[in-house]
Each structure stands twice: as structure tokens, then as C-alpha cells.
XYZ file of C-alpha atoms in Angstrom:
235
model
C 43.362 -75.779 -42.747
C 42.855 -74.653 -46.417
C 39.306 -75.165 -46.251
C 39.161 -73.678 -42.586
C 40.702 -70.444 -44.411
C 38.153 -70.719 -47.258
C 34.908 -70.285 -45.410
C 36.152 -67.695 -43.187
C 36.780 -65.253 -45.992
C 33.401 -66.295 -47.051
C 31.049 -65.698 -44.432
C 33.225 -62.667 -43.940
C 30.985 -60.289 -46.252
C 27.823 -62.007 -44.517
C 28.854 -60.636 -40.942
C 29.765 -56.980 -42.513
C 26.205 -57.302 -44.023
C 24.442 -58.074 -40.897
C 26.688 -54.941 -39.129
C 25.384 -52.555 -41.605
C 21.622 -53.882 -41.153
C 21.945 -53.376 -38.114
C 23.506 -49.624 -37.954
C 21.116 -49.309 -40.367
C 17.853 -49.490 -38.231
C 19.403 -48.057 -35.566
C 20.140 -45.162 -37.412
C 16.482 -45.232 -38.643
C 15.007 -45.602 -35.012
C 16.755 -42.444 -33.955
C 15.635 -40.622 -36.905
C 12.045 -41.341 -36.450
C 12.570 -40.384 -32.362
C 13.552 -36.993 -33.489
C 10.960 -36.222 -35.808
C 8.604 -33.752 -34.045
C 5.380 -35.337 -33.396
C 2.345 -32.906 -33.380
C -0.401 -33.247 -30.767
C -3.308 -34.370 -31.614
C -6.165 -30.963 -31.863
C -8.079 -30.078 -28.534
C -11.771 -31.184 -28.078
C -13.888 -28.268 -27.259
C -13.707 -28.891 -24.117
C -10.423 -28.768 -23.625
C -10.459 -25.487 -25.140
C -12.455 -23.836 -23.582
C -10.944 -25.107 -20.202
C -7.548 -23.795 -21.469
C -9.135 -20.436 -22.358
C -11.325 -20.250 -19.324
C -8.209 -20.561 -17.114
C -6.039 -18.304 -19.321
C -8.998 -15.687 -18.514
C -8.555 -16.418 -14.740
C -5.424 -16.360 -14.511
C -4.988 -12.346 -16.273
C -7.601 -11.569 -13.690
C -5.769 -12.654 -10.648
C -2.368 -11.039 -12.095
C -4.694 -7.843 -11.815
C -6.079 -8.951 -8.317
C -2.670 -9.106 -7.275
C -1.697 -5.225 -8.679
C -5.063 -3.895 -7.109
C -4.070 -5.546 -3.836
C -0.547 -4.222 -3.549
C -1.817 -0.696 -4.510
C -4.504 -0.558 -1.654
C -1.979 -2.068 0.672
C 0.833 0.563 -0.292
C -2.428 3.636 0.168
C -3.095 1.922 3.774
C 0.327 1.994 4.817
C 0.967 5.798 3.631
C -1.835 6.119 5.541
C -1.196 4.505 8.537
C 1.956 7.064 8.216
C 0.038 10.263 7.913
C -2.482 9.015 10.733
C 0.933 8.796 13.108
C 2.224 11.862 12.389
C -1.178 13.003 12.466
C -1.189 11.602 16.266
C 2.080 13.305 16.975
C 1.646 16.691 16.047
C -2.284 16.300 18.367
C -0.186 14.924 20.761
C 2.373 18.121 20.634
C -0.120 21.084 20.780
C -2.377 19.222 23.731
C 0.961 19.435 25.731
C 1.908 23.461 24.504
C -2.202 23.972 25.003
C -2.006 22.336 28.945
C 1.138 24.196 29.557
C 0.003 27.841 28.358
C -3.614 27.318 30.649
C -1.166 26.355 33.835
C 0.510 29.639 33.215
C -2.572 31.525 32.447
C -3.997 30.279 36.035
C -1.784 33.091 37.657
C -4.044 36.225 37.873
C -2.985 39.003 35.738
C -2.579 42.824 37.333
C -5.253 44.982 36.679
C -4.199 48.328 35.316
C -4.828 51.186 33.521
C -4.328 50.470 29.560
C -2.022 53.347 27.552
C -3.371 54.638 24.734
C -3.548 52.588 21.270
C -2.698 49.642 23.624
C -5.487 47.845 22.533
C -4.425 48.148 18.957
C -1.530 46.464 19.867
C -3.170 43.660 21.353
C -5.402 42.969 18.151
C -2.281 43.385 15.972
C -0.424 40.705 17.920
C -3.878 38.368 18.031
C -4.172 38.793 13.815
C -0.430 38.405 13.703
C 0.054 35.289 15.768
C -3.154 33.399 14.223
C -1.662 34.031 10.336
C 1.723 32.920 11.021
C -0.421 29.387 12.724
C -2.006 29.312 9.623
C 0.509 29.912 7.322
C 2.271 26.629 9.250
C -1.198 24.920 9.371
C -2.010 24.732 12.811
C -4.852 26.788 12.401
C -7.444 26.255 9.662
C -8.260 28.839 7.088
C -11.925 29.033 8.984
C -10.457 29.119 12.111
C -8.429 32.285 10.907
C -11.141 33.772 9.334
C -12.977 34.078 12.277
C -10.043 35.358 14.310
C -9.627 38.498 11.877
C -13.101 38.887 11.793
C -13.221 38.923 15.994
C -16.121 35.870 15.757
C -15.895 34.418 19.556
C -12.937 36.381 19.622
C -12.134 39.022 21.962
C -9.043 40.762 20.273
C -8.304 43.491 23.594
C -7.324 40.493 25.800
C -4.205 40.103 27.571
C -1.659 38.990 25.358
C -1.075 35.900 27.573
C -5.085 35.170 27.483
C -5.089 35.214 23.358
C -2.219 32.624 23.503
C -4.133 30.612 25.626
C -6.740 30.818 23.293
C -4.531 30.269 20.348
C -3.055 27.061 21.299
C -6.354 25.471 22.697
C -7.532 26.219 18.679
C -4.302 25.086 17.289
C -5.040 21.256 19.251
C -8.577 21.462 18.130
C -7.381 21.391 14.642
C -5.525 18.957 15.409
C -7.425 16.435 16.748
C -10.096 17.236 13.939
C -7.051 16.116 11.062
C -6.308 13.596 13.006
C -9.931 12.004 13.299
C -10.438 13.027 9.843
C -7.385 11.154 8.884
C -8.586 8.374 10.807
C -11.589 7.645 9.059
C -9.532 7.792 6.283
C -7.180 5.002 6.763
C -10.246 3.269 8.604
C -11.457 3.052 4.882
C -8.224 2.009 3.068
C -7.842 -0.790 5.401
C -11.588 -2.127 4.745
C -10.655 -1.946 1.148
C -7.328 -2.985 1.612
C -9.047 -6.420 3.381
C -11.292 -6.594 -0.361
C -8.904 -6.613 -2.217
C -6.415 -9.223 -0.416
C -9.912 -11.343 -0.190
C -10.820 -10.832 -4.033
C -7.117 -12.035 -4.579
C -6.788 -14.968 -2.666
C -10.428 -16.061 -4.062
C -9.064 -15.714 -7.778
C -6.082 -17.079 -7.337
C -7.758 -20.048 -6.011
C -10.130 -20.350 -8.836
C -7.524 -20.287 -11.242
C -5.444 -23.485 -9.644
C -8.446 -25.127 -9.764
C -8.958 -24.158 -13.566
C -5.164 -24.707 -14.656
C -5.875 -28.608 -12.805
C -8.849 -28.992 -14.614
C -7.434 -27.873 -18.350
C -4.012 -30.039 -17.712
C -1.742 -27.404 -18.098
C 1.515 -26.884 -16.326
C 1.661 -24.547 -13.432
C 3.875 -21.112 -13.417
C 7.428 -21.306 -12.809
C 7.993 -21.414 -8.860
C 10.445 -18.376 -9.467
C 7.060 -16.256 -10.607
C 5.740 -16.408 -7.240
C 2.514 -16.848 -8.373
C 0.952 -18.986 -5.936
C 3.202 -17.232 -3.165
C 1.424 -16.441 0.086
C -1.178 -13.851 0.731
C -0.072 -10.851 3.176
C -2.133 -10.341 5.427
C -4.029 -7.167 6.661
C -5.087 -8.395 9.922
C -3.655 -5.627 11.939
C -6.156 -3.918 13.921
C -6.322 0.064 12.676
C -5.605 2.858 15.034
C -7.669 4.147 16.973
C -8.165 7.539 19.177
């Protein structure tokens, strides 16, 4: 009995020493894993690939901003074109109404003294108000005031019909000018969208070649491209 107890107490320090050695080894391994390891310096080819990937990524970001601006300008031009068409349609209907009213013959009677001056003042006033409301152009107003192609002695009903036709002509010219502008902006937006798609595809390829991590998904860098596939409005 005494021999067994003596061997137990003799072996006890040895077991403690083994446990301490085991814990020391674990602590050393953990410390070694915690030490940051420096990545090896990239080769010149890898550095060049990374530099190119960064440049293409920046270019793609700028192209995205340009595409957004051109699309916004195109959408604004579409709204202006719709408003111009509505204005032309209203002017066209007004001109048709005055034309129908002028179809009835006017009573021919001797004019009172000064009536021609009254008719002229009416024409000048009506044309000035229409120009102030942007229904007539400055050039049209100058022609009316100078009586170029305009007879100020005509009956006010006839003058009103002529003014309405002039307003319709002006509205149509405005619509056609905006139509050309909208088409040009649509083509620019299409070109910017195509350039953006090409640059994003090139940036994705460059990133893959350089072995870089893509941008986080929440940045929507690889988001679907908007499409300007709508047909421009035509007259």
C-alpha cells in the first residue's frame, strides 16, 4: 500500500510538467497564427494588371455618370416635346374654329371715319399680346407691325383668323425644333449607354485578370444597364 502511494506522488510532478508543456505549445501556436503575415510583393505584371483594373474601374464610373446625365437630358426633352405638341394641337384647333367662323360672308358697308385706324390698332395689340404670351415669334411680330404680308385694314374677324394661323405655324415650328433636339439627345444617350456597357465589361475582365475582389454588391456596380430603346416621338 505504501509503495503505490509513493509511486503516485513521484509521478504527479511529471504529469503536471507534461500538461504545462502542452499548454505552452498551444499558446505558441496561437501566438504564431495571430502574427500578421505580409503578402509577397506583387510582380511587375501583377502590379500593371492591378493599375489597369483601377483605371478602367474609374473610367466606368465616369461613364455611368455621363450616361445618367444624358438620359436625364433626354427625358427632359421628351417632356418638353410632349408639351410642345399639346400647344400645337391647341393652336391648331383654335385656328380651325376661327377659319370655320370666317366662312360666313361679312356684310359690306361703308366704313366710318377712323375705322381703319381702329382695325390697325386691334391687329397690333392682338399681335403684341400673342408675342408676349410666346404664341408668336419676334420675327412674326415685326412683320405684323411693319405690315409685311399683313393688311391692317381687314375686318377683325379676318385678322383673328390670320393671327390664329400664324400662331399655329409658330407652334408647329417650335415642335419640329424640339423634335430634332429630342432625337439628337436620344442618340447621345444611346451612345453613352453603349460606352458604359463596354467599359463595365472591360473593367470586369480586368478585375478578373488582376485577381482583385469585385466591389460589394450593395454598391450596384454591376447593376443592369438601363435601356433607351424607346422610339423617339415623331410628328
